[in-house]
Short mmCIF file of C-alpha atoms in Angstrom, two decimals:
data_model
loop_
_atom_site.label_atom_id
_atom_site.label_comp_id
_atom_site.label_asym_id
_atom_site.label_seq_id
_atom_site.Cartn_x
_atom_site.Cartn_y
_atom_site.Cartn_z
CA UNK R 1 130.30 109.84 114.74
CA UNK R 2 129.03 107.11 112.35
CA UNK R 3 126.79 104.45 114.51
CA UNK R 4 129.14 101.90 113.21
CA UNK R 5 131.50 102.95 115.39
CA UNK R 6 129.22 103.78 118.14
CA UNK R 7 127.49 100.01 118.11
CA UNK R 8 130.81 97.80 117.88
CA UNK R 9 132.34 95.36 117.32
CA UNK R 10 129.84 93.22 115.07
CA UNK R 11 129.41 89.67 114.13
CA UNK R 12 130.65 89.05 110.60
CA UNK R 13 128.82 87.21 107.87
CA UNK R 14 129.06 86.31 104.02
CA UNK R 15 125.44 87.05 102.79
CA UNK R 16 124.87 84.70 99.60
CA UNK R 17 121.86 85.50 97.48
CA UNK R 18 121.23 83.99 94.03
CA UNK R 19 120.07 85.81 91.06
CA UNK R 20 117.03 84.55 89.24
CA UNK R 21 119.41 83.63 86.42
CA UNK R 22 121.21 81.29 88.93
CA UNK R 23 124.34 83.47 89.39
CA UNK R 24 125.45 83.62 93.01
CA UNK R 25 126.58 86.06 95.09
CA UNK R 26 128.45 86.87 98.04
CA UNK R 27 128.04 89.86 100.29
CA UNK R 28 130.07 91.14 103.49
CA UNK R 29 127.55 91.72 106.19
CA UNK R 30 127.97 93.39 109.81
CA UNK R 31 124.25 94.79 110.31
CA UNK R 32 122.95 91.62 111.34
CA UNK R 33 121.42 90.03 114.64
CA UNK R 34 119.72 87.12 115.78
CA UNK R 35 116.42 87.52 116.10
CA UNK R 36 114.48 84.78 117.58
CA UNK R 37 115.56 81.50 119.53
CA UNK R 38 112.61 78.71 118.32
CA UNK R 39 111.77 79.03 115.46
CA UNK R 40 115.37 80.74 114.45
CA UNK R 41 115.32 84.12 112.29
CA UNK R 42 118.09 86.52 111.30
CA UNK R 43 117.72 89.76 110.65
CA UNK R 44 120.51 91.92 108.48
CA UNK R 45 120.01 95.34 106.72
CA UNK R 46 121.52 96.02 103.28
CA UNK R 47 121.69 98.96 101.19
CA UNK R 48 119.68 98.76 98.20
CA UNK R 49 122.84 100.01 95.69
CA UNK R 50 124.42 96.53 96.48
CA UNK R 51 124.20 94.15 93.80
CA UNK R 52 123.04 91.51 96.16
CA UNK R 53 119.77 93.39 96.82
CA UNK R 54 118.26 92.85 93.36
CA UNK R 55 119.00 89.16 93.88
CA UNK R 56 116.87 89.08 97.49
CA UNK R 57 113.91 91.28 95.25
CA UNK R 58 113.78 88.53 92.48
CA UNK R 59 114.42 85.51 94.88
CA UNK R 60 113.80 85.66 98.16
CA UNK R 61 116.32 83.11 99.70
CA UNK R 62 119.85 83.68 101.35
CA UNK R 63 122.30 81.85 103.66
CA UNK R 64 124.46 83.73 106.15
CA UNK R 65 127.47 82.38 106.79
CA UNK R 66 130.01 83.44 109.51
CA UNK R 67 133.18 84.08 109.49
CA UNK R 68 135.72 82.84 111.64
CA UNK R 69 139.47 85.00 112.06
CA UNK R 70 141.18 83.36 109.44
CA UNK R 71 138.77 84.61 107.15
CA UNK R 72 139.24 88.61 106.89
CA UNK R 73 140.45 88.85 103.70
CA UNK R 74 137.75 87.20 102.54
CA UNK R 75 135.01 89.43 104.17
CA UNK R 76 137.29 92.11 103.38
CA UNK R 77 136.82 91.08 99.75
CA UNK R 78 133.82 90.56 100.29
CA UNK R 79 132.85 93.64 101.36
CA UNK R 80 134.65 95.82 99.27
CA UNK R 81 133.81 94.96 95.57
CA UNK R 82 130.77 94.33 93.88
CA UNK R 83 129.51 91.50 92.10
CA UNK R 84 128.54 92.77 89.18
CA UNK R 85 131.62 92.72 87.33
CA UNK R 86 133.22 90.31 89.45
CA UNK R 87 133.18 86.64 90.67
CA UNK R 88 133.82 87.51 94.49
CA UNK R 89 133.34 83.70 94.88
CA UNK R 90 137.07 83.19 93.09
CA UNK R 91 138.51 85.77 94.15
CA UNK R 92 137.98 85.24 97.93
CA UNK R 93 138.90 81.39 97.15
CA UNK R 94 135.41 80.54 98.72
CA UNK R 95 134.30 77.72 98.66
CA UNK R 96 130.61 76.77 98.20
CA UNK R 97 128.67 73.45 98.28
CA UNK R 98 124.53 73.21 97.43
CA UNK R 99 122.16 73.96 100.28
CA UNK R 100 119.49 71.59 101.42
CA UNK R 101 116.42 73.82 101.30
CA UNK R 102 117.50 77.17 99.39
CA UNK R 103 118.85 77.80 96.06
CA UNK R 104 122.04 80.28 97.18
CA UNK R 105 125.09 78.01 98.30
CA UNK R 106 126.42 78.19 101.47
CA UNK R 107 130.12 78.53 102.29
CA UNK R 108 132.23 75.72 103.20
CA UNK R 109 134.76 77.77 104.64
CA UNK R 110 132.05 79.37 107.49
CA UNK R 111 132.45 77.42 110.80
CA UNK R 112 128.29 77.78 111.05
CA UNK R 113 125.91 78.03 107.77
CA UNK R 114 122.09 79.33 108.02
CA UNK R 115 119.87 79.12 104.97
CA UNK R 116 117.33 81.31 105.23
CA UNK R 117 113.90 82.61 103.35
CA UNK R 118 112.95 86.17 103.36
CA UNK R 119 109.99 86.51 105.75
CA UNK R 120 110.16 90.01 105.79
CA UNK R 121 112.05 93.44 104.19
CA UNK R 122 111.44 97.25 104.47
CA UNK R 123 113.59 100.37 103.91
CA UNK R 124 114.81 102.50 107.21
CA UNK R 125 117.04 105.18 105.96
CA UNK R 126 119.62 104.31 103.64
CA UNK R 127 119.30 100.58 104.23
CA UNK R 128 116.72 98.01 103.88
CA UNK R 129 115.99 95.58 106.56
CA UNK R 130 115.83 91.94 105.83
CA UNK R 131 114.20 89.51 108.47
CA UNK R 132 114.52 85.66 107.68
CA UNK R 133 113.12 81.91 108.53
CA UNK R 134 116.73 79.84 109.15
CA UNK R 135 115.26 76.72 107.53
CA UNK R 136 118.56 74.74 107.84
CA UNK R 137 121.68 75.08 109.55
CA UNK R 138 125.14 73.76 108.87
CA UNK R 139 127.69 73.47 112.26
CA UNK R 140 130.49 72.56 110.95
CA UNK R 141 132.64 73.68 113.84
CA UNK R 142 131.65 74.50 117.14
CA UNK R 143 134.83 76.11 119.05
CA UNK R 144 135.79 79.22 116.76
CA UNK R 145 137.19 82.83 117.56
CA UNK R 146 134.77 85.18 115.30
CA UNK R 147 135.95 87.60 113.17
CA UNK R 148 134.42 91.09 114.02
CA UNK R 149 134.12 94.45 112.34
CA UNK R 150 133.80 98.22 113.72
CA UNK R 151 134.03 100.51 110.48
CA UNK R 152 135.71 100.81 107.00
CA UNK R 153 138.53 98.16 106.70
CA UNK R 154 138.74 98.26 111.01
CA UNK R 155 138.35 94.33 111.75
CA UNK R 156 138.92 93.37 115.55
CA UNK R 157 138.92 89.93 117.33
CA UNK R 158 137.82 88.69 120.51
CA UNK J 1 122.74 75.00 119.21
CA UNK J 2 121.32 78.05 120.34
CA UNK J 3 121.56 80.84 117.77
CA UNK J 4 123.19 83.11 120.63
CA UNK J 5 125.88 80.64 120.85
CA UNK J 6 126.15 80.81 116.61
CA UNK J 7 126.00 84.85 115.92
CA UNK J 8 128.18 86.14 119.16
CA UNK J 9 129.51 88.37 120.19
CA UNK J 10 126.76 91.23 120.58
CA UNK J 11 127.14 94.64 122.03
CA UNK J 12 125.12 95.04 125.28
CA UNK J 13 122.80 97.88 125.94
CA UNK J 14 120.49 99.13 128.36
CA UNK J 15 117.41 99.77 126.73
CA UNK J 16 115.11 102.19 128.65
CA UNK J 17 111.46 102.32 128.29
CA UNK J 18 108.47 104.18 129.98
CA UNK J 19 105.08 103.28 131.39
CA UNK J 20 102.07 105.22 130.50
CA UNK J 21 101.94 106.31 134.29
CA UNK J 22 105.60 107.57 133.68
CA UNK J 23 107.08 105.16 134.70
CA UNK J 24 110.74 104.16 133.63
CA UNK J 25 111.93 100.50 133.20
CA UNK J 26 115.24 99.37 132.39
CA UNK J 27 116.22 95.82 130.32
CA UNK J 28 119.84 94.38 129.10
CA UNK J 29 119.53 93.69 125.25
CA UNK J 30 121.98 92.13 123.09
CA UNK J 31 120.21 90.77 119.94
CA UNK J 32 120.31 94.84 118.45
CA UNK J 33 122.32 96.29 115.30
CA UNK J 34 122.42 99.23 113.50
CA UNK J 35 120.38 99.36 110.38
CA UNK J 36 120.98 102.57 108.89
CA UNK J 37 123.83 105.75 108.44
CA UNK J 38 122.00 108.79 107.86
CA UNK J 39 119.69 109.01 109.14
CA UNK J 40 120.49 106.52 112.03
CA UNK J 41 117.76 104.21 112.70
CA UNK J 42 118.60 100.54 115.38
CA UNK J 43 116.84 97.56 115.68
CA UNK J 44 116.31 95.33 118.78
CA UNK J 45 114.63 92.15 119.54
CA UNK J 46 112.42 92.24 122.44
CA UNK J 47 110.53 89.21 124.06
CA UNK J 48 106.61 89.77 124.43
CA UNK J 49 107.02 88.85 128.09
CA UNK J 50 109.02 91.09 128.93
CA UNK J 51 107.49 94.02 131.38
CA UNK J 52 109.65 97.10 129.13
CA UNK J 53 107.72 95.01 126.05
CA UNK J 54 104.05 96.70 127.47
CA UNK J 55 105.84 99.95 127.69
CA UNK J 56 106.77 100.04 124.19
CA UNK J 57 103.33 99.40 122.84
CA UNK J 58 102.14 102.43 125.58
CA UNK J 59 104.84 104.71 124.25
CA UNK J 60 106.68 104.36 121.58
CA UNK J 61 109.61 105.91 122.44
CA UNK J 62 113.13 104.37 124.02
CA UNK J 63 116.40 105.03 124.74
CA UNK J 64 119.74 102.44 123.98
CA UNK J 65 122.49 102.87 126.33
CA UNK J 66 125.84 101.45 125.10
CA UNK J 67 127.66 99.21 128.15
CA UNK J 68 131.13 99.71 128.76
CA UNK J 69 133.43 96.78 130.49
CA UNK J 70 132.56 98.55 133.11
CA UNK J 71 128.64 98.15 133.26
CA UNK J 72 128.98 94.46 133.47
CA UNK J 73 126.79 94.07 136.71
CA UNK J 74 124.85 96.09 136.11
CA UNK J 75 123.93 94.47 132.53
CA UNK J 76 123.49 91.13 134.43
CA UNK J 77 121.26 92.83 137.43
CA UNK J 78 118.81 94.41 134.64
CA UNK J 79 118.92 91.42 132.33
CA UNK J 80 117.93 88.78 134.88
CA UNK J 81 115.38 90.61 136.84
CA UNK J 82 112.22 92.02 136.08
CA UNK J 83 110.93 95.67 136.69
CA UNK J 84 107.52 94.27 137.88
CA UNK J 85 108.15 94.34 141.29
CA UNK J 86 112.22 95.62 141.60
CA UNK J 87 112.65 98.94 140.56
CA UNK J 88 116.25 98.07 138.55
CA UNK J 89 117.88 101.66 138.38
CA UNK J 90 118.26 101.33 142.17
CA UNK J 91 119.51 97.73 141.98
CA UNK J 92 122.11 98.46 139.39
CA UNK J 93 122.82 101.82 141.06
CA UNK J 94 122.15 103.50 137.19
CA UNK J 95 122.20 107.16 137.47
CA UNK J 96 119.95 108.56 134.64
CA UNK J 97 119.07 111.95 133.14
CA UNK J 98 115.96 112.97 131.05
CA UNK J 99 116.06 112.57 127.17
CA UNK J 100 116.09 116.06 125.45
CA UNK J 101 113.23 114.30 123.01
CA UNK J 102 111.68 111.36 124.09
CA UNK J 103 110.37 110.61 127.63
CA UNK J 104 112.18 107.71 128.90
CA UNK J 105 115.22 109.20 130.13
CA UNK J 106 119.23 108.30 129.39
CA UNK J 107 121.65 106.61 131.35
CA UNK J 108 124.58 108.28 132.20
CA UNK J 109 127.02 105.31 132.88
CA UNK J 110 126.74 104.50 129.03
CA UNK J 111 129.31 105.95 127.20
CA UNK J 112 126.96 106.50 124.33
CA UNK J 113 123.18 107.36 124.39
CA UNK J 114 120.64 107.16 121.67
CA UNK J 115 117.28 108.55 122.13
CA UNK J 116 114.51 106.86 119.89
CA UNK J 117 111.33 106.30 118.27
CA UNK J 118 109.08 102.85 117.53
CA UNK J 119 109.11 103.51 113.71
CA UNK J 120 108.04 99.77 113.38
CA UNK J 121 107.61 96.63 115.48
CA UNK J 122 106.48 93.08 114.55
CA UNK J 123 106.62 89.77 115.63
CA UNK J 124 109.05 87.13 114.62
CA UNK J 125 108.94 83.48 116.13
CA UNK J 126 109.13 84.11 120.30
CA UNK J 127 110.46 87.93 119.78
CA UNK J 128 109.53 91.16 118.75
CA UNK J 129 111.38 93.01 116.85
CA UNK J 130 111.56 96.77 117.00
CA UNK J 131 113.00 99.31 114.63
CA UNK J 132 113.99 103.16 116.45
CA UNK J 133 114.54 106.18 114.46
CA UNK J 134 117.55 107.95 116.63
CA UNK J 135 116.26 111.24 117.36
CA UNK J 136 119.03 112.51 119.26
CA UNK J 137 122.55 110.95 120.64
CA UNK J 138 124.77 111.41 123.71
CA UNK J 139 128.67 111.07 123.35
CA UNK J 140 130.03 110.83 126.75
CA UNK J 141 132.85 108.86 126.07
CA UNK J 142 134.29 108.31 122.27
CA UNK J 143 137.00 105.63 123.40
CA UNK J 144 135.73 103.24 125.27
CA UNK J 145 135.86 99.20 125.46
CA UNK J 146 132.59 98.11 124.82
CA UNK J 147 130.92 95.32 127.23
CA UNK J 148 129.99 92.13 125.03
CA UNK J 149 127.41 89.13 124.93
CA UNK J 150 127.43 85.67 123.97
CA UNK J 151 124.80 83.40 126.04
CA UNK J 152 123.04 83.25 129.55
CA UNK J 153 125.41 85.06 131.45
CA UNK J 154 128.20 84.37 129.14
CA UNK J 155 129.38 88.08 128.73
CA UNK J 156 132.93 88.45 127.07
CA UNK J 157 135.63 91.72 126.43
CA UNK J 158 137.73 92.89 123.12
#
């Protein structure tokens, strides 16, 4: 039994990391957990094959951005493809706008936006576990039904 | 906001530690993901003053005990008390078994038990967090609807 479907339903997030080139990109995330109340950190784990992994390496800034129910195609997008031959950004129909204190964008579509700086990542297994510092945070709605994931393409909803 | 309110849902579990003296404690966690497939490794966040928080640094060893819609009490009794001076299994009427590999034992209400190992912990702002290497898993139940977390006693259902 994979422990996806063991520890479910998850929270689920568009990771965007920035290259050191200045090329964005946008993850699906579902490994990923608050971590502290005051000061905020996030912690998410990523496998090192995704694209967006080289990006945290060379700069180590990312905003998480949740994703409310209207958006599963989008995390399914997300999720599924990888940015190296793609602009997930189009294809999702995200859209971004600058962050205050990090050089990856946040979403626009997210209902809540965390920039964050990498305080802290290590490999566990096949994934690597990334703790950051929220340094800003964008509400821009506070009454949303999250979109959630088990496994695969399995999305659920409260 | 508080982040609890931002990243919810959560899965709840019953994370069971051990005293040097052999003795078990019991604590509701809900800031905990998966981190890794094969093999499976978990991560939880843990408050310093927390009594199980001593027992971790003793022995390095836990278990994480899914909860079930079922379990909700019982999440609230053991996340709202401490083990200090109540002795929790009794309170929440848990029935546990021992671990096959680690010395705090399992609980049997869970649907799904994983036994673990401290492979890392550090601090992070006001919490801990801790990173288990699953050593060995209990599948009592494979369909079950899991018992969810947003904030305080906020606790919500699929």
């Amino acid at each position: 039994m994979r422990i996806s479907e063991q520890i479910f339903p998850r929270v689920v997030a568009l990771v965007v990391t920035i290259s050191k080139e200045n090329k964005p990109n946008v993850m699906t995330a579902s490994f990923l957990m608050p971590v502290s109340f005051e000061p905020k950190f996030i912690a998410f784990a990523i496998s090192p094959q995704r694209y967006s992994f080289k990006n945290l390496q060379e700069v180590g800034e990312f905003t998480v951005n949740i994703c409310k129910s209207e958006m599963k195609e989008q995390a399914i997008i997300c999720g599924s493809l990888s940015g190296k031959d793609k602009n997930k950004f189009e294809l999702a129909k995200l859209e971004v706008e600058n962050s205050k204190k990090v050089k990856p964008p946040v979403v626009k579509n997210s209902p809540i936006s965390f920039e964050c700086k990498v305080e802290f990542m290590k490999e566990f297994g096949d994934h690597f576990l990334i703790v950051g510092r929220v340094v800003e945070e964008h509400i821009r709605e506070k009454e949303f039904k999250p979109l959630l994931h088990k496994s695969g393409s399995s999305y659920l909803l409260l």
